[in-house]
Tab-separated table of C-alpha atoms and ligand atoms in Angstrom:
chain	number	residue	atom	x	y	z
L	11	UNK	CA	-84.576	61.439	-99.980
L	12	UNK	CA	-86.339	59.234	-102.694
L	13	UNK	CA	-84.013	57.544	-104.382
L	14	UNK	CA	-84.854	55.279	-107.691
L	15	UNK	CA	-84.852	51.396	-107.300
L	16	UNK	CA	-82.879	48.823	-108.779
L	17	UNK	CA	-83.454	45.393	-109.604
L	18	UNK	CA	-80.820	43.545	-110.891
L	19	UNK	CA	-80.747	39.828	-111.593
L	20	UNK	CA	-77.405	37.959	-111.589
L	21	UNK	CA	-77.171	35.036	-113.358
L	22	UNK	CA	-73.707	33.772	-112.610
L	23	UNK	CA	-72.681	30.718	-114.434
L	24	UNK	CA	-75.852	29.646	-115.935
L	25	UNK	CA	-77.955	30.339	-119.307
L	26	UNK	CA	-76.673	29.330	-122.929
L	27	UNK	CA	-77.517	31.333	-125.830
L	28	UNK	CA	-80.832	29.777	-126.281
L	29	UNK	CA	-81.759	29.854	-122.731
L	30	UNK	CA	-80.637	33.497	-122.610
L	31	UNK	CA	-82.460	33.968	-125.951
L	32	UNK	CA	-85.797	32.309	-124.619
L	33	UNK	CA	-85.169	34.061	-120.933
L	34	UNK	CA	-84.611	37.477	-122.734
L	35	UNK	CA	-87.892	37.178	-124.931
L	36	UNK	CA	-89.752	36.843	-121.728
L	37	UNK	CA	-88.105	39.795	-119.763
L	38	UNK	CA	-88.535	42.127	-122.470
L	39	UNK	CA	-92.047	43.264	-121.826
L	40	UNK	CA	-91.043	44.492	-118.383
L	41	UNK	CA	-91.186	47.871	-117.718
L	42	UNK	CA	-91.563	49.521	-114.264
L	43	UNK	CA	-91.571	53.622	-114.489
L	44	UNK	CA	-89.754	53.041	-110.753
L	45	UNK	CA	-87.394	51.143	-110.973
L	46	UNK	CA	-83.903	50.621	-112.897
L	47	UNK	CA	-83.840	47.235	-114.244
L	48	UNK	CA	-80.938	45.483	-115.176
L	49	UNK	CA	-79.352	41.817	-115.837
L	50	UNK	CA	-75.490	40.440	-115.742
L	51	UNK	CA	-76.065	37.300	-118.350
L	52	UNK	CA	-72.156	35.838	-118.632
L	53	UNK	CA	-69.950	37.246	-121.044
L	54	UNK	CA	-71.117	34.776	-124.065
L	55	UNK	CA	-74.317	36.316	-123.746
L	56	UNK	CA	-73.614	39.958	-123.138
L	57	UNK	CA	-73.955	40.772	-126.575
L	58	UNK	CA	-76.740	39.091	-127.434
L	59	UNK	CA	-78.881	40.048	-124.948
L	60	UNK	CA	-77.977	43.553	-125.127
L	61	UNK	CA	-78.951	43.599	-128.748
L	62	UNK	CA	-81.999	42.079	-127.957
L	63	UNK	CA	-82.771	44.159	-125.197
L	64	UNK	CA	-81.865	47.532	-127.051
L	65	UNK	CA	-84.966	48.749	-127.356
L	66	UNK	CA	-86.507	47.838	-123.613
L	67	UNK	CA	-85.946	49.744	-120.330
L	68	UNK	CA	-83.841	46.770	-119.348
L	69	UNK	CA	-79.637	47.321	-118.964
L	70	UNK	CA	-77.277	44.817	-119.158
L	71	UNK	CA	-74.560	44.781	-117.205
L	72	UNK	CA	-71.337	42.703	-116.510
L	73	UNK	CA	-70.767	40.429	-113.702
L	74	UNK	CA	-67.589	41.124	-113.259
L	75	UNK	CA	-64.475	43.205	-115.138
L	76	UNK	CA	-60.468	42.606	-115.346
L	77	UNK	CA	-58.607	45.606	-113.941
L	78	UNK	CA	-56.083	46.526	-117.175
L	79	UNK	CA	-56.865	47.796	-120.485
L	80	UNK	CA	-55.484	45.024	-122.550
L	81	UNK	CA	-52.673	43.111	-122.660
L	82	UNK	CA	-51.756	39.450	-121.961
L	83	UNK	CA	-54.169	38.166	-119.179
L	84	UNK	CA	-55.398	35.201	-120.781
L	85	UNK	CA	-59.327	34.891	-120.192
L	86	UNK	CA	-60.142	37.971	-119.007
L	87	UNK	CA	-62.327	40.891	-120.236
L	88	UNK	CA	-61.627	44.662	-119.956
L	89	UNK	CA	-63.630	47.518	-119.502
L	90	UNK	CA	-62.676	48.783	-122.860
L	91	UNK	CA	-63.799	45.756	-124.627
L	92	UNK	CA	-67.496	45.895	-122.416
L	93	UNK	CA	-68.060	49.694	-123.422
L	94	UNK	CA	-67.319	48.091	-126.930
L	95	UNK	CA	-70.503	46.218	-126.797
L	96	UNK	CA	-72.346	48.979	-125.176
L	97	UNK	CA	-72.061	47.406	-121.344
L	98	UNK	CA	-71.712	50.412	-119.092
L	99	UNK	CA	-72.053	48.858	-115.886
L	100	UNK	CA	-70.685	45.822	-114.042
L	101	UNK	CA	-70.636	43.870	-110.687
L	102	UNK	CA	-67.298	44.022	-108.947
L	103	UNK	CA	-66.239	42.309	-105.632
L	104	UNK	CA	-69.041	39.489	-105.720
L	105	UNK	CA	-68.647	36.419	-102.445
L	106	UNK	CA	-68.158	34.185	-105.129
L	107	UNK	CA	-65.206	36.080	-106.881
L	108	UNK	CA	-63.990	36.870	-103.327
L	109	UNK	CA	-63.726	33.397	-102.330
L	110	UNK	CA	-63.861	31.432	-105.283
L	111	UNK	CA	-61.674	33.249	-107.286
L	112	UNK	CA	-59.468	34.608	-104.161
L	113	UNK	CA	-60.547	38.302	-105.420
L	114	UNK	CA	-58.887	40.204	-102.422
L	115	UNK	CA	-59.280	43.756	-101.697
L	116	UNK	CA	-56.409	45.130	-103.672
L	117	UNK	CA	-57.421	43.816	-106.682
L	118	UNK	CA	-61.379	44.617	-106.727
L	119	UNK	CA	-60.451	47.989	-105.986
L	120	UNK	CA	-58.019	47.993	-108.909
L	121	UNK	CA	-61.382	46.616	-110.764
L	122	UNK	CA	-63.283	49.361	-109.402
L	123	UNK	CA	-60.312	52.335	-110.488
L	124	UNK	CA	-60.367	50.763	-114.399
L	125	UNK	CA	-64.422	50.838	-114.280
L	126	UNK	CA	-64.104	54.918	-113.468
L	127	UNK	CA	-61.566	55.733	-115.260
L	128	UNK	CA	-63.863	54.247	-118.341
L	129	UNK	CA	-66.561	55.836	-116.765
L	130	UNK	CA	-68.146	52.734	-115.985
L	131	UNK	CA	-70.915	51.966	-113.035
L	132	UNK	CA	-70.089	49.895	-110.286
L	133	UNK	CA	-71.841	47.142	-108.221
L	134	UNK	CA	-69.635	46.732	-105.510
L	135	UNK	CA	-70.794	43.742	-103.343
L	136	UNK	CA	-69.710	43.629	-99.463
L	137	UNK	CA	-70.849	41.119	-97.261
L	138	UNK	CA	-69.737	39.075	-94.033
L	139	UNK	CA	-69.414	35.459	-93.406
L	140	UNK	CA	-71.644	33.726	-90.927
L	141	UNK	CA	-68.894	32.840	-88.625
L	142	UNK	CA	-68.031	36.842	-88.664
L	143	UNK	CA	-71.706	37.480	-87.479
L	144	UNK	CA	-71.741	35.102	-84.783
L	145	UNK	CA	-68.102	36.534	-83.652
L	146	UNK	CA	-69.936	40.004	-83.970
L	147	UNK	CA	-67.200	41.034	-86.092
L	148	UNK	CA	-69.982	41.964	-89.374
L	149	UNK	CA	-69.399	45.303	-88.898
L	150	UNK	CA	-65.593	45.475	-89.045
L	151	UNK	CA	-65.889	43.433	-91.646
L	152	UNK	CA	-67.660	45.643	-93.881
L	153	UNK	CA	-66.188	48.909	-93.128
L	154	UNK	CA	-62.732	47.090	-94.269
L	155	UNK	CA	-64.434	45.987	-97.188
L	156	UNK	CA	-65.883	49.581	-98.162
L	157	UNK	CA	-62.691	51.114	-97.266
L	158	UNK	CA	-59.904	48.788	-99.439
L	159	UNK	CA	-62.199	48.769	-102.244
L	160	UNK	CA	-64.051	51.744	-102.541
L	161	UNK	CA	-63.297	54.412	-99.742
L	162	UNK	CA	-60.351	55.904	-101.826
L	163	UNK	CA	-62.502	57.061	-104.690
L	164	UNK	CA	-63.068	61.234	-105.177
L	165	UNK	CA	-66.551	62.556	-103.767
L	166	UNK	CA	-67.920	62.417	-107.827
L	167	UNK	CA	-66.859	59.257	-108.750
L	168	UNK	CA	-69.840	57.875	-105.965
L	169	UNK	CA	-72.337	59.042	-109.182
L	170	UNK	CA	-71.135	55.521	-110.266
L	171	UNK	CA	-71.018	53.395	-107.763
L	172	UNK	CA	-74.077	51.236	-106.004
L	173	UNK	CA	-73.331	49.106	-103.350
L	174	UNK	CA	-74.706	45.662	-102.748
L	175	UNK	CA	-74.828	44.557	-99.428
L	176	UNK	CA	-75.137	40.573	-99.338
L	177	UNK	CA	-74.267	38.755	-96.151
L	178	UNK	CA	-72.570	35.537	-97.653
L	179	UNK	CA	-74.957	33.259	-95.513
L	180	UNK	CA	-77.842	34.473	-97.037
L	181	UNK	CA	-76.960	33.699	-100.821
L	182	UNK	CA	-78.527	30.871	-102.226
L	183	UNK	CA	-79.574	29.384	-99.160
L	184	UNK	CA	-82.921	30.203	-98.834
L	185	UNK	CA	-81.758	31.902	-95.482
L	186	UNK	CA	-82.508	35.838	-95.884
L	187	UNK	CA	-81.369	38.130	-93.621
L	188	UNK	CA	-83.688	39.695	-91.180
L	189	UNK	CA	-85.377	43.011	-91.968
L	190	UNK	CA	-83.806	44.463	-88.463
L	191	UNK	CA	-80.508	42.741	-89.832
L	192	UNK	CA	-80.436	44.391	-93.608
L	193	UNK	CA	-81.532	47.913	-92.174
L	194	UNK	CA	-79.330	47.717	-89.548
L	195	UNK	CA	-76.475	47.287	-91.949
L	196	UNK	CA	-77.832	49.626	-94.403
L	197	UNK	CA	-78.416	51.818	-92.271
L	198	UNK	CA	-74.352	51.740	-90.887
L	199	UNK	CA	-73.103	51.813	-94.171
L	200	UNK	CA	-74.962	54.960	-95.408
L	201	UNK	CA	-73.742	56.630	-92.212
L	202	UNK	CA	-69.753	55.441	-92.939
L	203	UNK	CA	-70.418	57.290	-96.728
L	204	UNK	CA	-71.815	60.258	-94.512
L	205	UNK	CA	-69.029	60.277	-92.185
L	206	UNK	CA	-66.401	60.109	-95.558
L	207	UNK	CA	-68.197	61.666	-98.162
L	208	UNK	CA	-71.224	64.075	-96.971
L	209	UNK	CA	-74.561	64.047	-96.351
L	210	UNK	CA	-74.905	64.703	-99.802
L	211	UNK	CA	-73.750	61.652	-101.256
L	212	UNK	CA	-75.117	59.109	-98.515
L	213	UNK	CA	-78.316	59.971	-99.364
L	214	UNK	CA	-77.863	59.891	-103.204
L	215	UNK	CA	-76.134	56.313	-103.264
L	216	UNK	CA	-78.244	53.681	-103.497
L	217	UNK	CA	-77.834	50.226	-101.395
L	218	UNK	CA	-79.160	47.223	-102.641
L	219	UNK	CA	-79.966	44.028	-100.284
L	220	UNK	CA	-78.707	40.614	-101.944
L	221	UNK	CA	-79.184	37.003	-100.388
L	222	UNK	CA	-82.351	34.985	-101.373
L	223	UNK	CA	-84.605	37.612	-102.167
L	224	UNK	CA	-87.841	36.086	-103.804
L	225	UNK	CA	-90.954	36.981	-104.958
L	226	UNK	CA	-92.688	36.832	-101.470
L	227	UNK	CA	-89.771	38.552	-99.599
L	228	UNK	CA	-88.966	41.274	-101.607
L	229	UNK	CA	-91.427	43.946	-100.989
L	230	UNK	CA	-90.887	43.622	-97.292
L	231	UNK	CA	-87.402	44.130	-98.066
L	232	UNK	CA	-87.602	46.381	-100.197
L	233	UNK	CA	-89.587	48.691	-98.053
L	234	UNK	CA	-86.875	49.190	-95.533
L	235	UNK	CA	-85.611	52.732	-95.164
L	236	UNK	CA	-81.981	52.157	-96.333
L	237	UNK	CA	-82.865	49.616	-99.056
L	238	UNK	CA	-82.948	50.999	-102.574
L	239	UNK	CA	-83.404	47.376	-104.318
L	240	UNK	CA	-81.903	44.464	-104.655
L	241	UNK	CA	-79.516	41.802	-106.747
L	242	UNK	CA	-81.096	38.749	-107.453
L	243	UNK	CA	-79.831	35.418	-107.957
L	244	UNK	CA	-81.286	32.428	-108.293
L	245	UNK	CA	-85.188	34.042	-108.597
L	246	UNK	CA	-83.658	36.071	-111.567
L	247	UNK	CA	-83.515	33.172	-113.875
L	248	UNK	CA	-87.354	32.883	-114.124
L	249	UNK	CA	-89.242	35.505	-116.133
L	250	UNK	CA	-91.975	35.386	-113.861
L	251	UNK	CA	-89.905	35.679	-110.415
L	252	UNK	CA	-87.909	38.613	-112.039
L	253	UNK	CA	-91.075	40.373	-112.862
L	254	UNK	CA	-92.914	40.153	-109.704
L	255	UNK	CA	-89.584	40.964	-108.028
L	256	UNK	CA	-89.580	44.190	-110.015
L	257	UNK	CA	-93.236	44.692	-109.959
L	258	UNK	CA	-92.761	44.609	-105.928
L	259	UNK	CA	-90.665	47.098	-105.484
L	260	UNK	CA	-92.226	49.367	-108.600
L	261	UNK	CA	-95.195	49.421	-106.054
L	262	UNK	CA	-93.200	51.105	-103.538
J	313	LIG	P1	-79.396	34.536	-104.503
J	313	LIG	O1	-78.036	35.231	-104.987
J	313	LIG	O2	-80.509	35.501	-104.819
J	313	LIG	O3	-79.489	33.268	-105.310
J	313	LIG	O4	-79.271	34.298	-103.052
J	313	LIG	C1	-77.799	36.583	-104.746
J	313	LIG	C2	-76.468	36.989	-105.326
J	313	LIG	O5	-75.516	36.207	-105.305
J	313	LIG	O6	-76.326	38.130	-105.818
């Protein structure tokens, strides 16, 4: 089955207004009929951006989402307030979040119920430690991920969710994962949504590849059977790394 691409850059912790003003005036003339673009600036920007971007075929997105409505969780940001602003999808479960912010599996997939029940999208990121790869234990690893955080979740609710598979080793090292490594993993988590959810649905879902993708990696990526895209980190935070990013896997 053909399913649409996705490129989405995540910019993490970097970008003030003006950068994200100058970065945005850059991105906007990008348009790829193949491919769903989209950008997680950090929450100071979301607005901004998406006003600037209203009119382009690029979506913003959030990079991340607190699990209740409202209330008194000082810092945090609900779904309710991103819908607000007209942000309709957001990144849940990123390595950094995981271990940085001690994000376990309980919580993201509270993250992930309050994103549905606003009818939100999800990027739900998985990935595996290098020690876990050289103990073999990558695979485990990921099915426990995909079943605490998103394996509960009704057959229709998977119209909303994308995964992101990014082995931890491989982000923002420089260190990509092998093509026989990112299919191979692809490849077993589209056959664990088969086994759960259908035929159906594994086909429809689309799995991006994250860690270090560039411009001279990504249409070899890219190209792999299982791949639909990919979330982009450091190369998303130059307009002309983005672009050729997208542009590679529009030629596909
Ligand atoms: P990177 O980050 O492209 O800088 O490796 C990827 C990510 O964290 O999503």
């Amino acid at each position: 089955m053909k399913r649409k691409k996705i490129v989405a850059g995540n910019w993490k912790m970097n970008m003030n207004i003006d950068e994200s003003k100058n970065l945005v005036s850059q991105l906007k003339e990008i348009s790829a009929a193949n491919v769903d673009i989209k950008i997680a600036p950090s929450f100071t920007n979301l607005y901004l951006t998406n006003s600037l971007l209203e009119s382009s075929k690029i979506d913003v997105i959030s990079q991340d989402l607190h699990h209740e409505q409202s209330g008194a969780y000082t810092g945090e940001i609900s779904a309710d307030m991103l819908l607000s602003i007209g942000v309709k999808t957001s990144i849940v479960g990123h390595s950094e979040r995981r271990k940085y912010f001690n994000e376990s599996d309980i919580i993201l997939s509270k993250k992930v119920n309050s994103a549905i029940q606003n009818s939100m999208n999800v990027i739900f990121c998985i990935g595996e430690e290098l020690s876990e790869r050289n103990n073999n234990n990558h695979f485990e690893i990921i099915k426990s991920q995909l079943l605490n955080g998103i394996f509960h979740l009704e057959v229709s609710n998977f119209q909303n969710i994308i995964i992101a598979y990014e082995p931890v080793w491989a982000i923002g090292t420089g260190m990509t994962a092998s093509s026989d490594q990112i299919q191979e993993m692809h490849e077993f988590i589209r056959n664990l949504i088969k086994s759960n959810y259908g035929i159906e649905t594994s086909e429809s879902v689309r799995i991006l590849y994250g860690g270090s993708v560039k411009p001279n990696n990504a249409k070899e990526i890219f190209s792999l059977e299982d791949v639909d895209g990919g979330l982009i980190g450091g190369a998303s935070l130059n307009a002309s790394d983005f672009s050729e990013i997208v542009k590679a896997a529009n030629e596909l």
